[in-house]
Amino acid sequence: MPAFSQPRALSFPELQDLSTAELEHLSQSQDRLDDFIDKLPVVQKLNNNVEDMITRNEELAKENLSKQPRLEELGYSVREKLDALAVLKNSYESLSQEYQRLSDRYAPGSIKESLRLAALHSDEESERIAEQFLGGRMSVEQFVSIYLQKRTVSQIRKTKEEKLGSQLSELQRAGY
């Protein structure tokens, strides 16, 4: 038995109502066949759907085009904000580096070390003044005045360094 033995549903039920002569007439003329197909409800529905889609696409295209100026304006605004952000970022990085430099410079440990070096420098200057006096290049009055001034500065700096050192030690013991 052939595989076609089961009845098949017709794809175009409109053809059932036509006579053999009408069917032959359709098959002999492409224009008539096109007209018949165009009048089929399924094809008309498809055509209407296509027209609706075309209309909707045109509406969407017009709507999209109407939004283009606003999009360009927003794009420009975003670019301006990105430029401003870049400037702010560079400023932040620069200020952050400056802050770090100053933070290191004025850290208690750095200040203590600066006081120690300044006291050492004052001691060296007072030694140089003593050598000048012993070498006869300075009078007693000049020596006493300058030497006492340098030694006083040196002692003040050493005292401040020691006091800061003890305060830092106490803070470290306290957990700061």
Short mmCIF file of the C-alpha atoms (twelve columns), coordinates in Angstrom:
data_MODEL
# 
_entry.id   MODEL 
# 
loop_
_atom_site.group_PDB 
_atom_site.id 
_atom_site.type_symbol 
_atom_site.label_atom_id 
_atom_site.label_alt_id 
_atom_site.label_comp_id 
_atom_site.label_asym_id 
_atom_site.label_seq_id 
_atom_site.Cartn_x 
_atom_site.Cartn_y 
_atom_site.Cartn_z 
_atom_site.pdbx_PDB_model_num 
ATOM 1   C CA . MET A 1   0.000   0.000  0.000   1 
ATOM 2   C CA . PRO A 2   1.273   3.406  -0.766  1 
ATOM 3   C CA . ALA A 3   2.072   5.767  2.060   1 
ATOM 4   C CA . PHE A 4   -0.631  8.174  0.788   1 
ATOM 5   C CA . SER A 5   -3.507  6.004  1.892   1 
ATOM 6   C CA . GLN A 6   -4.529  8.332  4.719   1 
ATOM 7   C CA . PRO A 7   -6.605  11.368 3.727   1 
ATOM 8   C CA . ARG A 8   -4.743  14.656 4.015   1 
ATOM 9   C CA . ALA A 9   -6.212  17.938 5.148   1 
ATOM 10  C CA . LEU A 10  -6.419  20.496 2.420   1 
ATOM 11  C CA . SER A 11  -4.264  23.564 2.857   1 
ATOM 12  C CA . PHE A 12  -6.716  25.683 0.863   1 
ATOM 13  C CA . PRO A 13  -10.306 24.708 1.626   1 
ATOM 14  C CA . GLU A 14  -11.475 27.387 -0.831  1 
ATOM 15  C CA . LEU A 15  -10.366 25.094 -3.663  1 
ATOM 16  C CA . GLN A 16  -12.928 22.419 -2.653  1 
ATOM 17  C CA . ASP A 17  -15.838 24.503 -3.860  1 
ATOM 18  C CA . LEU A 18  -14.373 25.018 -7.346  1 
ATOM 19  C CA . SER A 19  -15.236 22.814 -10.313 1 
ATOM 20  C CA . THR A 20  -12.593 21.064 -12.379 1 
ATOM 21  C CA . ALA A 21  -13.059 23.585 -15.155 1 
ATOM 22  C CA . GLU A 22  -12.531 26.468 -12.746 1 
ATOM 23  C CA . LEU A 23  -9.405  24.776 -11.359 1 
ATOM 24  C CA . GLU A 24  -8.018  24.284 -14.882 1 
ATOM 25  C CA . HIS A 25  -8.834  27.878 -15.686 1 
ATOM 26  C CA . LEU A 26  -6.851  29.002 -12.607 1 
ATOM 27  C CA . SER A 27  -3.896  26.806 -13.442 1 
ATOM 28  C CA . GLN A 28  -3.699  28.114 -17.009 1 
ATOM 29  C CA . SER A 29  -3.537  31.808 -16.131 1 
ATOM 30  C CA . GLN A 30  -0.928  33.138 -13.717 1 
ATOM 31  C CA . ASP A 31  -2.852  36.431 -13.297 1 
ATOM 32  C CA . ARG A 32  -6.045  34.625 -12.288 1 
ATOM 33  C CA . LEU A 33  -4.094  32.385 -9.908  1 
ATOM 34  C CA . ASP A 34  -2.437  35.455 -8.341  1 
ATOM 35  C CA . ASP A 35  -5.839  37.151 -7.951  1 
ATOM 36  C CA . PHE A 36  -7.306  34.014 -6.383  1 
ATOM 37  C CA . ILE A 37  -4.391  33.719 -3.939  1 
ATOM 38  C CA . ASP A 38  -4.560  37.429 -3.092  1 
ATOM 39  C CA . LYS A 39  -8.269  37.057 -2.215  1 
ATOM 40  C CA . LEU A 40  -7.681  34.146 0.169   1 
ATOM 41  C CA . PRO A 41  -8.456  35.172 3.790   1 
ATOM 42  C CA . VAL A 42  -5.130  33.782 5.053   1 
ATOM 43  C CA . VAL A 43  -3.164  35.794 2.481   1 
ATOM 44  C CA . GLN A 44  -5.228  38.918 3.154   1 
ATOM 45  C CA . LYS A 45  -4.588  38.494 6.864   1 
ATOM 46  C CA . LEU A 46  -0.853  38.092 6.195   1 
ATOM 47  C CA . ASN A 47  -0.859  41.159 3.950   1 
ATOM 48  C CA . ASN A 48  -2.674  43.155 6.633   1 
ATOM 49  C CA . ASN A 49  -0.134  41.975 9.229   1 
ATOM 50  C CA . VAL A 50  2.739   42.990 6.959   1 
ATOM 51  C CA . GLU A 51  1.170   46.414 6.372   1 
ATOM 52  C CA . ASP A 52  0.615   46.846 10.112  1 
ATOM 53  C CA . MET A 53  4.253   45.929 10.766  1 
ATOM 54  C CA . ILE A 54  5.474   48.339 8.108   1 
ATOM 55  C CA . THR A 55  3.324   51.103 9.603   1 
ATOM 56  C CA . ARG A 56  4.571   50.310 13.109  1 
ATOM 57  C CA . ASN A 57  8.197   50.225 11.904  1 
ATOM 58  C CA . GLU A 58  7.744   53.622 10.250  1 
ATOM 59  C CA . GLU A 59  6.244   55.008 13.469  1 
ATOM 60  C CA . LEU A 60  9.125   53.594 15.497  1 
ATOM 61  C CA . ALA A 61  11.651  55.009 13.050  1 
ATOM 62  C CA . LYS A 62  10.026  58.465 13.286  1 
ATOM 63  C CA . GLU A 63  9.948   58.197 17.074  1 
ATOM 64  C CA . ASN A 64  13.616  57.168 17.152  1 
ATOM 65  C CA . LEU A 65  14.549  60.051 14.854  1 
ATOM 66  C CA . SER A 66  12.644  62.480 17.077  1 
ATOM 67  C CA . LYS A 67  14.771  61.286 20.029  1 
ATOM 68  C CA . GLN A 68  18.072  61.783 18.222  1 
ATOM 69  C CA . PRO A 69  18.627  65.434 19.279  1 
ATOM 70  C CA . ARG A 70  18.007  64.540 22.928  1 
ATOM 71  C CA . LEU A 71  20.374  61.566 22.648  1 
ATOM 72  C CA . GLU A 72  23.061  63.780 21.120  1 
ATOM 73  C CA . GLU A 73  22.513  66.334 23.888  1 
ATOM 74  C CA . LEU A 74  22.807  63.617 26.534  1 
ATOM 75  C CA . GLY A 75  25.909  62.226 24.826  1 
ATOM 76  C CA . TYR A 76  27.505  65.660 24.875  1 
ATOM 77  C CA . SER A 77  26.570  66.032 28.547  1 
ATOM 78  C CA . VAL A 78  28.119  62.661 29.345  1 
ATOM 79  C CA . ARG A 79  31.336  63.616 27.515  1 
ATOM 80  C CA . GLU A 80  31.485  66.900 29.459  1 
ATOM 81  C CA . LYS A 81  30.979  65.050 32.716  1 
ATOM 82  C CA . LEU A 82  33.649  62.513 31.804  1 
ATOM 83  C CA . ASP A 83  36.063  65.368 31.064  1 
ATOM 84  C CA . ALA A 84  35.197  67.007 34.393  1 
ATOM 85  C CA . LEU A 85  35.647  63.658 36.111  1 
ATOM 86  C CA . ALA A 86  39.084  63.251 34.538  1 
ATOM 87  C CA . VAL A 87  40.083  66.711 35.782  1 
ATOM 88  C CA . LEU A 88  38.787  65.924 39.260  1 
ATOM 89  C CA . LYS A 89  40.558  62.570 39.248  1 
ATOM 90  C CA . ASN A 90  43.862  64.206 38.322  1 
ATOM 91  C CA . SER A 91  43.333  66.828 41.009  1 
ATOM 92  C CA . TYR A 92  42.491  64.135 43.548  1 
ATOM 93  C CA . GLU A 93  45.598  62.143 42.682  1 
ATOM 94  C CA . SER A 94  47.778  65.241 42.895  1 
ATOM 95  C CA . LEU A 95  46.261  66.303 46.223  1 
ATOM 96  C CA . SER A 96  46.490  62.756 47.503  1 
ATOM 97  C CA . GLN A 97  50.209  62.672 46.714  1 
ATOM 98  C CA . GLU A 98  50.676  66.064 48.376  1 
ATOM 99  C CA . TYR A 99  48.753  64.847 51.416  1 
ATOM 100 C CA . GLN A 100 50.929  61.735 51.618  1 
ATOM 101 C CA . ARG A 101 54.090  63.830 51.338  1 
ATOM 102 C CA . LEU A 102 52.941  66.216 54.065  1 
ATOM 103 C CA . SER A 103 51.664  63.349 56.186  1 
ATOM 104 C CA . ASP A 104 55.071  61.695 56.005  1 
ATOM 105 C CA . ARG A 105 56.821  64.983 56.656  1 
ATOM 106 C CA . TYR A 106 54.723  65.855 59.707  1 
ATOM 107 C CA . ALA A 107 54.387  62.376 61.146  1 
ATOM 108 C CA . PRO A 108 55.521  62.312 64.776  1 
ATOM 109 C CA . GLY A 109 58.433  59.999 63.926  1 
ATOM 110 C CA . SER A 110 59.572  62.369 61.160  1 
ATOM 111 C CA . ILE A 111 59.301  65.392 63.440  1 
ATOM 112 C CA . LYS A 112 61.340  63.564 66.100  1 
ATOM 113 C CA . GLU A 113 64.013  62.741 63.517  1 
ATOM 114 C CA . SER A 114 64.031  66.349 62.269  1 
ATOM 115 C CA . LEU A 115 64.518  67.603 65.832  1 
ATOM 116 C CA . ARG A 116 67.378  65.147 66.329  1 
ATOM 117 C CA . LEU A 117 69.081  66.277 63.108  1 
ATOM 118 C CA . ALA A 118 68.526  69.961 63.917  1 
ATOM 119 C CA . ALA A 119 70.019  69.472 67.415  1 
ATOM 120 C CA . LEU A 120 72.995  67.676 65.882  1 
ATOM 121 C CA . HIS A 121 73.426  70.542 63.416  1 
ATOM 122 C CA . SER A 122 73.314  73.111 66.252  1 
ATOM 123 C CA . ASP A 123 75.936  71.062 68.152  1 
ATOM 124 C CA . GLU A 124 78.172  71.042 65.084  1 
ATOM 125 C CA . GLU A 125 77.763  74.816 64.700  1 
ATOM 126 C CA . SER A 126 78.652  75.395 68.354  1 
ATOM 127 C CA . GLU A 127 81.748  73.203 67.903  1 
ATOM 128 C CA . ARG A 128 82.739  75.219 64.844  1 
ATOM 129 C CA . ILE A 129 82.325  78.456 66.838  1 
ATOM 130 C CA . ALA A 130 84.473  77.007 69.661  1 
ATOM 131 C CA . GLU A 131 87.194  76.127 67.128  1 
ATOM 132 C CA . GLN A 132 87.083  79.672 65.721  1 
ATOM 133 C CA . PHE A 133 87.456  81.091 69.251  1 
ATOM 134 C CA . LEU A 134 90.320  78.731 70.059  1 
ATOM 135 C CA . GLY A 135 91.940  79.674 66.754  1 
ATOM 136 C CA . GLY A 136 91.848  83.327 67.754  1 
ATOM 137 C CA . ARG A 137 89.455  84.388 65.012  1 
ATOM 138 C CA . MET A 138 86.746  85.529 67.461  1 
ATOM 139 C CA . SER A 139 86.638  87.744 70.534  1 
ATOM 140 C CA . VAL A 140 85.481  86.471 73.947  1 
ATOM 141 C CA . GLU A 141 82.295  88.580 73.838  1 
ATOM 142 C CA . GLN A 142 81.337  87.292 70.357  1 
ATOM 143 C CA . PHE A 143 82.150  83.717 71.375  1 
ATOM 144 C CA . VAL A 144 80.042  83.819 74.535  1 
ATOM 145 C CA . SER A 145 77.099  85.456 72.781  1 
ATOM 146 C CA . ILE A 146 77.033  83.177 69.737  1 
ATOM 147 C CA . TYR A 147 78.123  79.990 71.520  1 
ATOM 148 C CA . LEU A 148 75.452  80.332 74.245  1 
ATOM 149 C CA . GLN A 149 72.794  81.009 71.629  1 
ATOM 150 C CA . LYS A 150 73.734  77.873 69.585  1 
ATOM 151 C CA . ARG A 151 74.002  75.681 72.709  1 
ATOM 152 C CA . THR A 152 70.637  76.920 73.987  1 
ATOM 153 C CA . VAL A 153 68.969  76.113 70.643  1 
ATOM 154 C CA . SER A 154 70.654  72.701 70.640  1 
ATOM 155 C CA . GLN A 155 69.469  71.916 74.192  1 
ATOM 156 C CA . ILE A 156 65.912  73.057 73.450  1 
ATOM 157 C CA . ARG A 157 65.798  70.808 70.385  1 
ATOM 158 C CA . LYS A 158 67.227  67.823 72.308  1 
ATOM 159 C CA . THR A 159 64.686  68.354 75.082  1 
ATOM 160 C CA . LYS A 160 61.819  68.515 72.590  1 
ATOM 161 C CA . GLU A 161 63.111  65.392 70.825  1 
ATOM 162 C CA . GLU A 162 63.328  63.460 74.097  1 
ATOM 163 C CA . LYS A 163 59.865  64.610 75.204  1 
ATOM 164 C CA . LEU A 164 58.334  63.686 71.835  1 
ATOM 165 C CA . GLY A 165 60.158  60.327 71.935  1 
ATOM 166 C CA . SER A 166 58.749  59.504 75.361  1 
ATOM 167 C CA . GLN A 167 55.228  60.558 74.282  1 
ATOM 168 C CA . LEU A 168 55.493  58.348 71.202  1 
ATOM 169 C CA . SER A 169 56.670  55.437 73.321  1 
ATOM 170 C CA . GLU A 170 53.686  55.888 75.653  1 
ATOM 171 C CA . LEU A 171 51.324  56.009 72.690  1 
ATOM 172 C CA . GLN A 172 52.833  52.811 71.265  1 
ATOM 173 C CA . ARG A 173 52.430  51.054 74.604  1 
ATOM 174 C CA . ALA A 174 48.813  52.250 74.724  1 
ATOM 175 C CA . GLY A 175 48.220  50.733 71.278  1 
ATOM 176 C CA . TYR A 176 48.040  53.872 69.122  1 
# 
